[in-house]
Coordinates of C-alpha atoms and ligand atoms in Angstrom, one line a residue:
M335 CA 0.3 -0.1 -0.1
E336 CA 1.1 3.7 -1.2
Y337 CA 0.0 7.1 -0.3
K338 CA 0.5 9.5 -2.6
Y339 CA -0.1 13.2 -1.6
G340 CA -1.3 15.9 -3.9
T341 CA -3.2 18.9 -4.1
A342 CA -6.9 18.4 -3.8
V343 CA -9.2 19.8 -6.4
S344 CA -12.7 18.5 -6.4
P345 CA -13.9 16.9 -2.9
G346 CA -15.4 13.5 -2.3
I347 CA -14.0 10.1 -1.9
A348 CA -13.6 7.6 -4.6
I349 CA -12.5 3.9 -4.2
G350 CA -12.8 1.6 -7.6
P351 CA -10.4 -0.2 -10.2
A352 CA -7.8 2.4 -12.3
L353 CA -8.0 3.3 -15.9
M354 CA -4.5 4.6 -17.3
L355 CA -5.5 7.4 -19.7
D356 CA -2.3 7.6 -22.1
T357 CA -2.5 11.5 -22.7
E358 CA 1.3 12.1 -23.7
G359 CA 1.8 13.9 -26.9
V360 CA 2.2 12.2 -30.2
H361 CA 5.6 12.3 -31.1
I362 CA 5.5 13.4 -35.2
P363 CA 8.4 12.6 -37.5
Y364 CA 9.8 14.9 -39.9
R365 CA 7.9 14.4 -43.2
T366 CA 7.6 16.3 -46.1
V367 CA 4.9 15.2 -49.5
L368 CA 5.5 15.3 -53.2
P369 CA 5.0 18.8 -54.8
E370 CA 1.9 17.2 -56.5
Q371 CA 0.4 16.3 -53.3
V372 CA 0.4 19.7 -51.4
A373 CA -3.0 20.7 -52.7
D374 CA -4.4 17.7 -50.9
E375 CA -2.3 17.9 -48.1
V376 CA -3.6 21.6 -47.5
E377 CA -7.1 20.0 -47.5
R378 CA -6.6 17.6 -45.1
L379 CA -5.5 20.2 -42.8
R380 CA -8.7 22.7 -43.4
R381 CA -10.7 19.3 -43.1
S382 CA -9.2 18.5 -39.3
L383 CA -8.6 22.2 -38.2
R384 CA -12.9 22.6 -39.1
E385 CA -13.7 19.4 -37.0
A386 CA -11.2 20.7 -34.1
V387 CA -13.7 23.9 -34.5
E388 CA -17.2 22.2 -34.4
E389 CA -15.4 20.1 -31.2
A390 CA -14.6 23.2 -29.4
R391 CA -17.8 25.0 -30.2
E392 CA -20.1 22.0 -28.9
N393 CA -18.0 21.9 -25.6
R394 CA -18.5 25.1 -24.9
Q395 CA -22.3 25.6 -25.3
R396 CA -22.9 21.9 -23.8
F397 CA -20.6 23.6 -20.9
T398 CA -22.4 27.1 -21.0
A399 CA -25.9 25.5 -21.1
R400 CA -25.4 22.9 -18.3
F401 CA -22.9 25.3 -16.0
D402 CA -22.2 28.9 -16.8
P403 CA -20.7 31.0 -19.1
A404 CA -17.1 31.0 -17.5
I405 CA -17.0 27.8 -17.4
G406 CA -17.8 27.7 -21.2
N407 CA -15.4 30.3 -21.8
I408 CA -12.7 27.9 -20.8
F409 CA -13.2 26.4 -24.4
A410 CA -13.7 29.6 -25.9
A411 CA -9.8 29.9 -25.8
Q412 CA -9.6 27.1 -28.0
Q413 CA -12.2 27.9 -30.4
S414 CA -10.9 31.4 -30.8
A415 CA -7.3 30.1 -31.5
L416 CA -8.1 27.7 -33.9
E417 CA -10.7 30.0 -35.9
D418 CA -8.4 32.2 -36.1
P419 CA -6.9 32.6 -39.8
S420 CA -3.5 33.6 -39.0
F421 CA -3.4 30.1 -37.6
W422 CA -4.5 28.3 -40.7
V423 CA -2.3 30.7 -42.8
K424 CA 1.1 30.0 -40.7
I425 CA 0.2 25.8 -40.8
E426 CA -0.8 26.1 -44.5
H427 CA 2.3 28.5 -44.9
L428 CA 4.3 25.4 -43.8
I429 CA 3.0 22.8 -45.9
T430 CA 3.1 25.1 -49.4
T431 CA 6.8 26.7 -48.8
H432 CA 8.4 23.4 -47.5
N433 CA 6.3 20.6 -48.7
Y434 CA 5.8 19.4 -44.9
S435 CA 3.2 16.9 -44.5
A436 CA -0.2 18.2 -42.4
E437 CA 1.0 16.2 -39.3
Y438 CA 4.4 17.8 -39.0
A439 CA 3.2 21.1 -39.9
V440 CA 0.5 21.3 -37.2
S441 CA 3.0 20.2 -35.2
R442 CA 5.7 22.4 -35.7
G443 CA 3.1 25.7 -35.9
I444 CA 2.1 24.7 -32.3
R445 CA 5.4 23.9 -30.5
E446 CA 6.7 27.1 -31.4
P447 CA 4.2 29.4 -29.4
V448 CA 4.1 26.6 -26.7
K449 CA 8.2 27.0 -26.5
K450 CA 7.7 30.8 -26.1
L451 CA 4.8 30.4 -23.6
T452 CA 6.9 27.8 -21.6
D453 CA 10.0 29.9 -21.7
A454 CA 7.6 32.9 -20.5
A455 CA 6.3 30.7 -17.6
A456 CA 9.6 30.0 -16.3
R457 CA 10.8 33.3 -16.6
F458 CA 7.7 35.0 -14.9
G459 CA 7.2 32.9 -12.1
E460 CA 4.0 31.7 -11.2
H461 CA 2.3 34.8 -9.7
A462 CA 3.3 37.1 -12.5
G463 CA 1.4 35.3 -15.3
G464 CA 3.5 32.8 -15.7
G465 CA 0.8 30.4 -14.3
L466 CA -1.9 32.1 -17.0
A467 CA 1.3 31.6 -19.8
R468 CA 1.7 27.8 -18.9
R469 CA -2.3 27.0 -19.2
Q470 CA -2.1 28.8 -22.5
A471 CA 0.6 26.5 -23.4
A472 CA -1.4 23.1 -22.2
E473 CA -4.0 24.7 -24.2
L474 CA -2.5 25.3 -27.6
I475 CA -1.1 21.2 -27.1
D476 CA -4.2 20.1 -26.3
I477 CA -5.3 21.7 -29.7
E478 CA -2.1 20.2 -31.3
R479 CA -3.1 16.2 -30.4
Q480 CA -7.0 17.2 -31.3
V481 CA -6.0 18.2 -34.8
L482 CA -3.6 15.8 -34.8
A483 CA -5.9 12.6 -33.3
T484 CA -8.2 13.5 -36.8
L485 CA -5.2 13.6 -39.2
L486 CA -3.6 10.4 -37.9
G487 CA -7.2 8.6 -37.8
H488 CA -6.7 8.1 -34.3
Q489 CA -9.6 7.7 -31.5
S490 CA -9.3 10.1 -29.2
P491 CA -9.2 8.5 -25.5
T492 CA -12.7 8.0 -24.1
V493 CA -13.9 6.8 -20.9
G494 CA -16.7 4.6 -20.5
P495 CA -18.3 1.7 -18.6
V496 CA -16.2 -1.3 -20.4
S497 CA -18.2 -3.5 -18.1
G498 CA -20.4 -1.1 -16.2
E499 CA -18.2 -0.7 -13.6
R500 CA -17.0 3.2 -12.9
V501 CA -12.9 3.9 -12.9
V502 CA -10.6 6.3 -11.5
V503 CA -8.9 7.9 -14.0
L504 CA -5.2 8.0 -13.6
A505 CA -2.8 10.1 -15.7
H506 CA 0.2 11.7 -15.7
D507 CA -2.0 15.1 -16.9
L508 CA -5.7 15.7 -18.7
M509 CA -6.2 18.1 -21.1
T510 CA -9.3 20.1 -20.7
S511 CA -10.9 18.0 -23.9
D512 CA -10.2 14.8 -21.8
T513 CA -11.9 15.9 -18.9
A514 CA -14.7 17.9 -21.2
D515 CA -15.6 14.1 -21.8
F516 CA -15.8 12.5 -18.0
S517 CA -19.2 12.2 -16.8
P518 CA -19.8 11.3 -13.2
R519 CA -21.7 8.1 -14.0
T520 CA -18.6 6.7 -15.7
V521 CA -15.9 8.1 -13.9
W522 CA -15.6 8.0 -10.0
A523 CA -12.7 10.2 -9.6
F524 CA -9.2 11.3 -11.2
A525 CA -5.8 11.7 -10.0
T526 CA -3.0 13.0 -12.0
E527 CA 0.8 13.1 -11.2
S528 CA 1.1 16.7 -12.7
G529 CA -1.3 20.1 -12.7
G530 CA -2.3 22.3 -10.5
P531 CA -5.4 24.0 -9.0
T532 CA -5.8 26.6 -11.1
S533 CA -5.5 24.6 -14.2
H534 CA -8.7 23.9 -16.4
T535 CA -8.8 20.5 -15.6
A536 CA -9.0 21.0 -11.8
I537 CA -11.9 24.0 -13.0
L538 CA -13.8 21.4 -14.6
A539 CA -13.3 18.8 -11.9
G540 CA -15.4 20.9 -9.7
A541 CA -18.0 21.9 -12.1
L542 CA -18.9 18.4 -12.7
E543 CA -18.4 17.4 -8.9
I544 CA -15.7 14.6 -9.7
P545 CA -13.3 14.0 -6.9
A546 CA -10.1 14.9 -8.0
V547 CA -6.2 15.2 -7.3
V548 CA -3.3 16.7 -9.5
G549 CA 0.1 17.6 -8.8
V550 CA 0.9 13.7 -7.1
G551 CA 4.3 13.3 -8.9
P552 CA 5.1 10.3 -10.7
F553 CA 3.0 7.2 -9.6
L554 CA 2.1 5.7 -13.3
T555 CA 4.5 3.3 -12.9
D556 CA 3.6 1.3 -9.9
V557 CA -0.1 0.7 -10.7
S558 CA -1.3 -1.2 -13.4
G559 CA -5.1 -0.7 -14.8
G560 CA -7.7 -2.6 -13.1
D561 CA -5.8 -2.2 -9.7
V562 CA -8.3 -0.6 -7.0
V563 CA -7.4 2.7 -5.9
I564 CA -8.7 5.1 -3.3
V565 CA -8.7 9.0 -4.3
D566 CA -9.3 11.2 -1.6
G567 CA -10.6 14.8 -2.8
E568 CA -11.0 15.7 0.8
Q569 CA -7.5 15.2 1.9
G570 CA -5.7 15.8 -1.9
L571 CA -4.2 11.6 -1.3
L572 CA -4.1 8.8 -3.9
I573 CA -3.6 5.8 -2.0
L574 CA -2.3 2.8 -4.5
D575 CA -2.6 -1.3 -3.5
P576 CA -5.2 -0.3 -0.5
D577 CA -5.6 -3.0 2.2
D578 CA -8.8 -4.2 3.3
A579 CA -8.7 -2.4 6.4
T580 CA -8.4 1.0 4.6
I581 CA -10.7 0.2 2.0
A582 CA -13.0 -0.9 4.7
R583 CA -12.0 2.5 6.5
Y584 CA -12.6 4.5 3.5
E585 CA -16.1 3.0 2.6
A586 CA -16.8 4.1 6.2
K587 CA -15.3 7.3 5.5
R588 CA -17.7 7.4 2.3
S589 CA -20.8 6.2 3.6
A590 CA -20.3 9.1 6.7
L591 CA -19.8 11.8 4.2
L592 CA -23.1 10.8 2.7
S593 CA -25.3 10.7 5.6
R594 CA -23.4 14.0 6.9
A595 CA -24.7 15.1 3.7
D596 CA -28.1 14.3 4.3
R597 CA -27.9 15.6 7.8
Y598 CA -26.6 18.7 6.2
H599 CA -29.8 18.8 4.1
S600 CA -31.9 18.6 6.7
L601 CA -30.7 22.1 8.7
R602 CA -31.1 23.6 4.9
D603 CA -34.7 25.6 5.9
K604 CA -33.6 26.1 9.8
P605 CA -32.4 29.3 10.2
S606 CA -29.1 30.5 11.6
V607 CA -29.5 31.1 15.1
T608 CA -27.2 30.7 17.9
D609 CA -28.3 28.1 20.4
D610 CA -29.5 31.6 22.5
E611 CA -31.2 32.6 19.6
V612 CA -29.0 35.5 18.2
P613 CA -29.3 35.6 14.4
I614 CA -25.9 35.0 12.8
R615 CA -26.2 35.9 9.2
L616 CA -24.8 33.1 7.2
L617 CA -24.1 34.4 3.2
G618 CA -22.2 32.7 0.3
N619 CA -19.2 33.2 -1.4
I620 CA -19.4 32.5 -5.2
E621 CA -17.0 33.3 -8.3
L622 CA -19.6 31.5 -10.8
A623 CA -23.3 33.1 -11.6
S624 CA -24.2 29.9 -11.5
E625 CA -23.1 28.7 -8.1
A626 CA -25.8 31.3 -6.2
A627 CA -28.4 28.1 -6.6
L628 CA -25.9 26.3 -5.1
C629 CA -25.8 28.9 -2.1
L630 CA -29.7 28.6 -1.8
E631 CA -29.4 24.7 -2.0
R632 CA -27.1 24.7 1.1
G633 CA -29.0 27.1 2.8
A634 CA -27.2 30.2 2.8
D635 CA -29.1 33.8 2.8
G636 CA -27.9 35.2 0.2
V637 CA -24.3 36.0 -1.3
G638 CA -21.9 37.6 0.9
L639 CA -19.3 37.8 -1.8
Y640 CA -19.2 37.8 -5.3
R641 CA -15.9 37.0 -6.8
T642 CA -16.1 38.7 -10.7
E643 CA -12.7 37.9 -12.0
F644 CA -14.1 35.0 -13.4
L645 CA -15.4 37.2 -15.7
Y646 CA -12.3 37.3 -17.3
L647 CA -11.8 33.6 -17.2
N648 CA -10.5 32.5 -20.8
K649 CA -11.1 35.9 -22.1
T650 CA -8.8 37.5 -24.5
T651 CA -10.9 40.8 -24.3
D652 CA -12.6 42.5 -21.4
P653 CA -15.9 41.6 -20.7
T654 CA -18.6 44.2 -21.9
E655 CA -21.1 45.5 -20.2
A656 CA -23.6 43.3 -21.2
E657 CA -21.8 40.3 -20.0
H658 CA -21.4 42.0 -16.6
Y659 CA -24.5 42.8 -16.6
D660 CA -25.9 39.4 -17.7
A661 CA -23.8 37.4 -15.3
Y662 CA -25.2 39.8 -12.2
R663 CA -28.7 39.5 -13.5
S664 CA -29.0 35.9 -13.5
V665 CA -27.5 36.0 -9.5
V666 CA -30.1 38.7 -9.2
T667 CA -33.0 36.3 -10.4
T668 CA -31.7 33.2 -8.3
L669 CA -31.6 34.9 -5.1
G670 CA -34.9 37.2 -5.9
P671 CA -35.1 40.7 -4.9
S672 CA -34.5 40.6 -0.5
R673 CA -31.5 38.3 -0.5
P674 CA -28.2 40.2 -0.3
L675 CA -25.8 39.7 -3.6
V676 CA -22.3 41.8 -2.6
I677 CA -20.7 42.0 -6.1
R678 CA -17.1 42.8 -5.5
T679 CA -15.3 44.6 -8.5
L680 CA -12.6 43.2 -10.3
D681 CA -9.7 41.9 -8.0
L682 CA -7.5 41.2 -10.9
G683 CA -4.0 40.7 -10.8
A684 CA -1.3 38.8 -8.9
D685 CA -2.2 35.4 -8.9
K686 CA -5.6 36.3 -10.4
F687 CA -5.5 35.3 -14.2
S688 CA -3.4 38.8 -15.0
S689 CA -2.9 38.5 -18.1
V690 CA -6.0 40.1 -20.0
S691 CA -6.2 42.9 -21.3
G692 CA -3.0 43.6 -21.9
L693 CA -2.2 43.1 -17.8
L694 CA 0.1 40.4 -18.2
S695 CA 1.9 41.3 -15.1
T696 CA 6.2 41.6 -15.1
E697 CA 6.6 42.9 -11.9
K698 CA 9.1 41.9 -9.5
N699 CA 6.7 42.0 -6.5
P700 CA 3.2 41.6 -7.8
F701 CA 1.3 40.7 -4.6
L702 CA 2.8 44.3 -3.8
G703 CA 2.0 45.8 -6.8
L704 CA -0.4 47.1 -9.5
R705 CA -3.6 44.1 -8.4
S706 CA -6.9 45.0 -7.8
I707 CA -8.4 48.5 -6.9
R708 CA -5.0 49.7 -7.7
L709 CA -5.2 48.6 -11.2
C710 CA -9.0 49.5 -11.7
L711 CA -7.9 52.7 -10.8
R712 CA -6.0 52.8 -13.6
K713 CA -8.0 51.5 -16.0
L714 CA -11.0 53.8 -15.2
D715 CA -12.8 52.2 -18.7
L716 CA -12.7 48.7 -17.5
F717 CA -14.0 49.9 -13.9
K718 CA -16.7 52.3 -15.1
T719 CA -18.2 49.6 -17.8
Q720 CA -18.8 47.5 -14.1
L721 CA -20.1 49.8 -11.9
R722 CA -22.4 50.8 -14.6
A723 CA -23.8 47.3 -15.1
I724 CA -24.0 47.1 -10.8
L725 CA -25.7 50.3 -10.8
R726 CA -28.3 49.0 -13.2
V727 CA -28.3 45.9 -12.2
A728 CA -29.1 47.0 -8.1
L729 CA -32.4 48.0 -9.4
G730 CA -34.0 44.9 -9.4
G731 CA -32.5 43.3 -6.4
D732 CA -30.9 43.7 -2.8
V733 CA -27.4 44.3 -4.4
R734 CA -24.4 46.4 -3.2
V735 CA -21.5 47.4 -4.4
M736 CA -17.4 46.4 -2.6
F737 CA -13.9 47.3 -3.5
P738 CA -11.2 45.2 -2.7
M739 CA -7.5 45.6 -1.4
I740 CA -8.6 49.4 -0.4
S741 CA -5.4 50.4 1.7
T742 CA -5.8 53.8 2.3
V743 CA -9.0 56.5 2.6
D744 CA -8.2 58.3 -0.4
E745 CA -8.2 55.0 -2.7
L746 CA -11.7 54.7 -1.0
R747 CA -12.9 58.1 -1.8
Q748 CA -11.3 57.6 -5.4
C749 CA -13.8 55.0 -5.4
K750 CA -16.6 56.9 -4.5
T751 CA -15.8 59.5 -6.8
L752 CA -15.8 57.4 -9.9
L753 CA -19.2 55.5 -8.7
N754 CA -21.0 58.8 -8.9
E755 CA -19.4 59.9 -11.9
V756 CA -20.9 56.7 -13.4
K757 CA -24.4 57.7 -11.8
E758 CA -24.0 60.9 -13.9
D759 CA -23.3 59.3 -17.1
L760 CA -26.0 57.0 -16.4
D761 CA -28.5 59.6 -15.4
E762 CA -27.8 62.0 -18.5
A763 CA -28.5 59.2 -20.8
G764 CA -31.9 58.0 -19.4
I765 CA -30.7 54.9 -18.2
P766 CA -32.6 53.8 -15.0
F767 CA -30.0 52.7 -11.9
K768 CA -30.1 52.6 -7.9
T769 CA -29.7 55.6 -7.2
D770 CA -28.9 54.3 -3.3
L771 CA -27.1 51.9 -4.1
P772 CA -25.1 50.3 -0.8
V773 CA -21.4 50.7 -1.0
G774 CA -18.6 48.6 1.3
T775 CA -14.9 48.1 1.5
M776 CA -12.8 44.8 1.8
I777 CA -10.5 45.2 4.9
E778 CA -7.6 43.0 4.1
V779 CA -5.0 45.5 4.3
P780 CA -3.3 46.1 7.3
S781 CA -3.6 49.6 6.9
A782 CA -7.3 49.6 6.3
A783 CA -7.5 47.7 9.4
L784 CA -5.5 50.5 11.2
L785 CA -7.8 52.9 9.7
A786 CA -10.8 51.0 10.2
D787 CA -12.6 54.0 12.3
V788 CA -11.7 56.5 9.3
L789 CA -12.9 54.3 6.6
A790 CA -16.3 53.3 8.8
K791 CA -17.3 56.7 8.0
E792 CA -17.0 56.3 4.6
V793 CA -18.9 53.5 3.8
D794 CA -22.2 51.3 4.4
F795 CA -20.3 48.2 5.4
F796 CA -17.1 46.1 6.0
S797 CA -16.2 42.7 4.6
I798 CA -12.8 41.2 6.0
G799 CA -10.7 39.6 3.9
T800 CA -8.9 37.6 6.0
N801 CA -6.9 35.7 3.1
D802 CA -4.9 38.5 2.7
L803 CA -5.1 40.2 5.7
I804 CA -3.3 37.5 7.1
Q805 CA -0.6 37.3 4.4
Y806 CA -0.1 41.2 4.7
T807 CA 0.2 40.9 8.4
L808 CA 2.6 38.1 8.6
A809 CA 4.5 39.3 5.7
A810 CA 3.6 35.3 4.2
D811 CA 2.5 34.6 0.9
R812 CA -1.0 32.6 0.9
N813 CA 0.6 30.1 -1.8
N814 CA 3.9 29.5 -0.6
E815 CA 4.4 26.3 1.2
N816 CA 7.2 27.0 2.9
V817 CA 6.1 30.0 5.2
A818 CA 2.7 27.9 5.3
H819 CA 4.1 27.9 8.8
L820 CA 3.7 31.7 9.4
Y821 CA -0.1 32.0 7.4
N822 CA -2.1 31.4 10.2
P823 CA -5.8 32.6 11.0
A824 CA -5.4 32.2 14.8
D825 CA -1.9 34.2 15.0
P826 CA -2.8 37.1 17.5
A827 CA -1.6 39.7 15.2
V828 CA -4.5 38.8 13.2
L829 CA -7.3 38.7 15.6
R830 CA -6.2 41.9 17.2
L831 CA -7.0 43.3 13.9
I832 CA -10.3 41.7 13.7
R833 CA -11.2 43.1 16.6
M834 CA -10.7 46.7 16.1
V835 CA -12.0 46.3 12.5
V836 CA -15.8 44.7 14.2
E837 CA -15.1 47.6 17.5
A838 CA -14.5 50.1 14.6
A839 CA -17.8 49.3 12.3
N840 CA -20.1 48.8 15.6
R841 CA -19.5 51.7 17.0
E842 CA -20.3 53.7 13.2
G843 CA -23.2 51.2 13.4
I844 CA -22.4 49.7 10.0
D845 CA -22.8 45.7 9.2
V846 CA -19.6 44.2 9.2
N847 CA -19.0 40.5 8.0
V848 CA -15.6 38.3 7.2
C849 CA -15.4 36.3 4.1
G850 CA -11.9 34.8 3.8
E851 CA -11.6 31.1 4.0
M852 CA -10.9 31.2 7.7
S853 CA -14.9 32.0 8.4
G854 CA -15.5 28.8 6.5
E855 CA -13.3 26.7 9.2
P856 CA -15.7 25.2 12.2
L857 CA -12.8 25.9 14.3
Y858 CA -12.7 29.9 14.3
T859 CA -16.8 30.0 14.1
S860 CA -17.3 30.5 18.1
L861 CA -14.0 33.1 18.1
L862 CA -15.7 35.0 15.5
V863 CA -19.0 34.9 17.1
G864 CA -17.8 36.3 20.2
L865 CA -15.4 38.8 18.2
G866 CA -18.8 40.7 17.6
L867 CA -19.7 39.0 14.1
R868 CA -23.1 38.6 13.0
Q869 CA -22.4 37.7 9.7
L870 CA -20.3 35.1 7.8
S871 CA -19.5 34.5 4.1
V872 CA -18.7 31.0 3.8
T873 CA -17.8 28.8 0.3
P874 CA -21.3 27.5 -0.5
R875 CA -20.5 23.7 0.4
K876 CA -19.2 25.3 4.3
V877 CA -22.4 26.4 4.6
P878 CA -24.3 23.6 6.3
E879 CA -21.3 22.7 8.7
I880 CA -21.1 26.4 10.0
K881 CA -24.7 26.8 10.2
R882 CA -24.9 23.6 12.5
V883 CA -22.0 25.0 14.9
I884 CA -23.8 28.6 14.7
R885 CA -27.0 26.5 16.2
H886 CA -25.0 25.1 19.1
L887 CA -23.0 28.4 20.4
R888 CA -24.0 30.7 23.1
V889 CA -23.1 33.7 22.3
Q890 CA -21.5 34.3 25.9
E891 CA -19.7 31.4 26.2
A892 CA -18.2 32.3 22.5
E893 CA -17.3 36.2 24.1
Q894 CA -15.6 34.3 26.7
V895 CA -13.6 32.0 24.2
A896 CA -12.8 35.5 22.1
N897 CA -11.6 37.1 25.1
Q898 CA -9.4 34.3 26.5
A899 CA -8.1 33.8 22.8
L900 CA -7.0 37.3 22.5
R901 CA -5.1 37.1 25.6
M902 CA -2.7 34.4 24.0
D903 CA 0.8 34.8 22.7
T904 CA 1.1 32.5 19.9
A905 CA -0.9 30.8 17.0
R906 CA -0.1 27.9 18.4
Q907 CA -1.8 28.6 22.0
V908 CA -5.0 29.7 19.8
T909 CA -5.2 26.8 18.3
N910 CA -5.1 24.2 20.4
F911 CA -7.5 26.3 22.9
L912 CA -9.9 26.7 20.3
R913 CA -9.8 22.8 19.0
D914 CA -10.5 22.3 23.0
Q915 CA -13.4 24.3 22.5
L916 CA -15.3 22.9 19.6
R917 CA -14.4 19.7 20.8
R918 CA -16.9 20.5 23.9
I919 CA -19.3 22.2 21.9
L920 CA -19.5 19.8 19.0
P921 CA -17.4 17.1 19.0
E922 CA -18.2 15.8 15.2
A923 CA -16.9 18.8 13.8
I924 CA -13.6 18.2 15.2
D925 CA -13.6 15.0 13.2
Ligands
PEP2404 C1 -9.6 37.5 0.9 O1 -9.1 37.7 0.8 O2 -9.8 37.1 2.5 C2 -11.0 37.6 0.0 C3 -12.3 37.1 0.3 O3 -10.5 37.7 -1.2 P1 -9.6 36.9 -2.1 O4 -9.7 35.3 -1.4 O5 -10.3 36.9 -3.4 O6 -8.7 37.6 -2.7
MG2405 MG1 -8.3 39.1 -1.2

């Protein structure tokens, strides 16, 4: 039995027979054709390109209809690369001027930009657009493989229930087009040797609800097709050759997850109130418009954070006002007129899709650079387009706007001035909009937390973004495992800043929420309620778990927990203390 650790990208547990998928690229040898065969070769190329375009278009439509335009857009990049006439011309040119075979021309024509992108990825590093260059290179290789498969008459590797049994797919890496063909009916789960959490394959796994672990490192030589394997999409674990006891343990874990899901389902319509009847508003964090339905299904009261960066996913141009409007409109329609929807303006840059709109960052330190609101305040057209859409859509629901990464009072005032300018423009054009749109700011930079008393006079609400607040307070990159020991929500410095923000909000009588990952961890629920929070916004799948903890809390006890935690010196002491408290209140939450 062997345990292999990777990155969990889609939750759930699967135990089943392995299906090894050979997804390695085909090596195309140098080959030329006779001059009189050139015209036929060009025709062969055109036919296969047309087929590939058709497939990308179908995938885009299928995934847009089933999930969301942002998911469908994963295929838009492939479609537009394939439809680009200069791409066709370039490859045809290789055939007509060098007499290359169609296969060799495709391979050569694609490998060259792939090499440039791979070099750029290595040069920029993951946070400065390198991740994006790597994803673009992967998309091109996927295109190459699809076109070559048609030219060579190969069947693309399909996964089906050969013996009526679902399989666990194991591969070195999976291309977007491989994963697009998966269905939870045929694929229990998948695990790959390479790949990262922001890859398109990872995003599709989440959308398809197929448990998945990526970036496991080499394991394919240690397993054969048909062997039973376990994929633990909760812990990011692949278990090869599990013994009977481990299989039994995982069977039990799987049924516990299923029965927990049932129990959580029964919580859906119960109110989010503490045991002593204090309401704690529980909202969902979403990235795709389609996730709003998931929030309601899981029992959230609305959406506390709509991360709009996903409107940029795989787009080569800025989203239009209509695209913004349509996405927001569909969330408003799902939530209805009275459930809150907090739309956060674009938080692009650093690790978030930084190459769109010519924004490919070459900064040495992008997390401290031109990201988020700083970028929007430089690209006013882009910002105003989004604000127009938000102001218009707000007429139909309880919509609020929120600015990310505010680090000075001036920055916030500039945003508000701009919002007023957009209102004037809409007014002059006679376009209806919500005149008294509530305005909030994220508190996710220590300077904003320290100035919370001043900022509180400027806005209608705060939302504490602990993901960034922790990284900036402790100077520890949230994605860097080398400093993961420093990145801790329980650090006393973080707790003091949260307390400061809540007190400032309470003094001004404005709402305050926590929307970082911390609010979705049951360990911190009593601490946050004890610190005075009456609103939490969490990833949709965490809503029932947090609601369950809230319903077991008493506010006075939570306040004692917070007071005691605030007197501690280290994150470790706080964590141990909170763990003991949670074990006392709701032991199953600790398990
Ligand atoms: C945060 O920083 O806590 C937050 C919610 O924003 P994001 O994770 O999108 O940066
Ligand atoms: Mg943030």
